[in-house]
């Protein structure tokens, strides 16, 4: 009955072909308008999960309460010496702070008076004692430099060392490292290659290396959501500012940009480029396969036009139903082309093979009506089962695939409607012709015969492979880290990898919100005891420990140093003659004790001797390079030697707001130990945190929780999809055996895909896991055709037109997915690879396993 209905529908469309085509043109125009005005794309991976999930609520709450951490664009400054990095960060901060068009806020986190004043208090007592001892040892040296912060003062101080050696004074052991640094810088300057000298590294020693090697400028840009890259203008403004920085232009520093905004913009650019290129390549290569499949331009053009029309209608549906595509649902276009083309190929291959019983060709209208009657039911069941496979994912909490399931599910129904209405109308308008010769693969008859007569052996081999696939299922690995699906060569990701090695800057931190500071102190202590935790940052952590003892140590040092390094009127900047005179004097003093000089001082003596006869320009350049950062370093030392007692109450508000809310609730940020980009290390870190609190938020928790959400969603959806498909097949086929004949190869192809995933290997991630619904969709389509042909009494499955249609349908689908595999975006590329694997397994089961599986009939013995 349904076959007759399809036949009548085909007849009506062929009689009114121009009207049908006109209706679809109007529908497509409307859908294009809808798509342009209502459809957008987001690269925010956080939007791929339902907002009502507990872990999503925790993250959303923290983002709402601490908005200063949201939508950041960060410049990472890498300089040859710390002072250059600090000066570059300050210069960039000053430039961007004036750019109110592109930035809402700009700050240099480390350039804060609180940290400058109390920096010594945050050192361990052992490190602090070592630093203060070496600083006191250098007191005469520093005093001379404070009075004359120039090369003249530096040379004079070096001359004092020679005088001290002459009267029998030794060189303090803590000063040896500084002398090595002076020797290197002086030698380079004397040789005409001056470079800025780091006084921080010379005076602080190993303590200077305790923090991050990088400087950061953290901004919140103004985002333009009407642009495909909302942060693009701000990023361009930041890049332009970086390129203007003095040390960047001199090649002494570099600036690289990262942050949530930068990563999202890069993600969209890479994905969009891959999807657009993939779609264009898919349509072009599909046309090539269609030439081989139907061998008539009058048939190929209607198929392509039907595909494009169906795609536009599906896009219009997406605009109405979801409005905003994500990084997974944006793949619906290529999936539509890959699967919907199967319906059109099945229809047209059978149309081209229509014959009367006497072998004569029917008329165009007769052929279309016969094709509709013969294939309409099969295509409808295939479309319905495929749609069910996709729609099963719609109710899950994994919004990314839920959206894809909704769009692709209805897209299959749209494709069915287009195939049975628009396609026959276009075939009439293009005056398509019936094909010549046999429509199927006649040369496959021996293979058909072999498969039918060696059924047990073939089925035994596939059964063994199925068992292997089942055994390998526990070895499947799922990686929910969104950073692993981004392009590692993009600027934002290269910058992020620089931060990953340092526990204090790693993007894999965790956060927890507690009722008050008392609870914060308790939980901070508990978290700190965990082996996977590097440190816990909270408001109380900004109150240094052992302050009384450290203050006493600092005050003792200050009583010695401050009287000599606080100089109200330092000497004026010297000219070349004054610098030369100082070099001559220092060289003479060191020459007097030449035999007693250690290696660093001998190098310094030789450099001073060279400088004493150098041209004026060399002396001026040496003065600038050697003492550029000396005044700032002396001022920082003066400030650090005058700290004040720190309490939770007197921590400045600009710092407090990152740790405590007006209602008293406090935030803890937990930094991990280890290589957190490794899934096992990440999961261990989060699991240990859960032993202290279940209310963990932040990137580390988000990655592990999203993995659990995805696996659970796919488990439920896969079971639901299989049940729905089975019910549809039972209703359509009305026989349990026939339903089993369709479902068995479907399950087997999934197990074969498991074997490939483990063997290749290919890690599952949130992008490529959509291969599962596709496997269900394509597998059901292919298998239904063969089983329904078998029910209709067709002999030789591989020689039938269906086999030809299935093969070329698989090739066109594989072409679409292969274009994804070539994407520069790792997530998209992994999606393409896994789709190709699943398609290959599906095709193998359809063309080899299904013909062997189909029970023998009396007619097969003839």
mmCIF file of C-alpha atoms in Angstrom, residues 13 16-28 309 421-423 425-426 429-430:
data_model
loop_
_atom_site.group_PDB
_atom_site.id
_atom_site.type_symbol
_atom_site.label_atom_id
_atom_site.label_comp_id
_atom_site.label_asym_id
_atom_site.label_seq_id
_atom_site.Cartn_x
_atom_site.Cartn_y
_atom_site.Cartn_z
ATOM 1 C CA UNK A 13 5.536 15.209 -9.161
ATOM 2 C CA UNK A 16 3.743 18.968 -12.245
ATOM 3 C CA UNK A 17 7.540 19.097 -12.331
ATOM 4 C CA UNK A 18 7.867 22.891 -12.885
ATOM 5 C CA UNK A 19 5.501 23.621 -9.977
ATOM 6 C CA UNK A 20 7.374 21.218 -7.657
ATOM 7 C CA UNK A 21 10.699 22.803 -8.600
ATOM 8 C CA UNK A 22 9.295 26.304 -8.042
ATOM 9 C CA UNK A 23 7.959 25.374 -4.599
ATOM 10 C CA UNK A 24 11.354 24.044 -3.540
ATOM 11 C CA UNK A 25 13.100 27.154 -4.877
ATOM 12 C CA UNK A 26 10.858 29.328 -2.702
ATOM 13 C CA UNK A 27 11.420 27.077 0.319
ATOM 14 C CA UNK A 28 15.189 27.215 -0.194
ATOM 15 C CA UNK A 309 18.168 21.833 -1.793
ATOM 16 C CA UNK A 421 9.408 14.618 -4.755
ATOM 17 C CA UNK A 422 12.019 17.050 -6.037
ATOM 18 C CA UNK A 423 14.344 14.453 -7.550
ATOM 19 C CA UNK A 425 10.562 16.357 -10.881
ATOM 20 C CA UNK A 426 14.118 17.395 -11.760
ATOM 21 C CA UNK A 429 12.897 18.663 -16.303
ATOM 22 C CA UNK A 430 16.373 17.463 -17.287
#
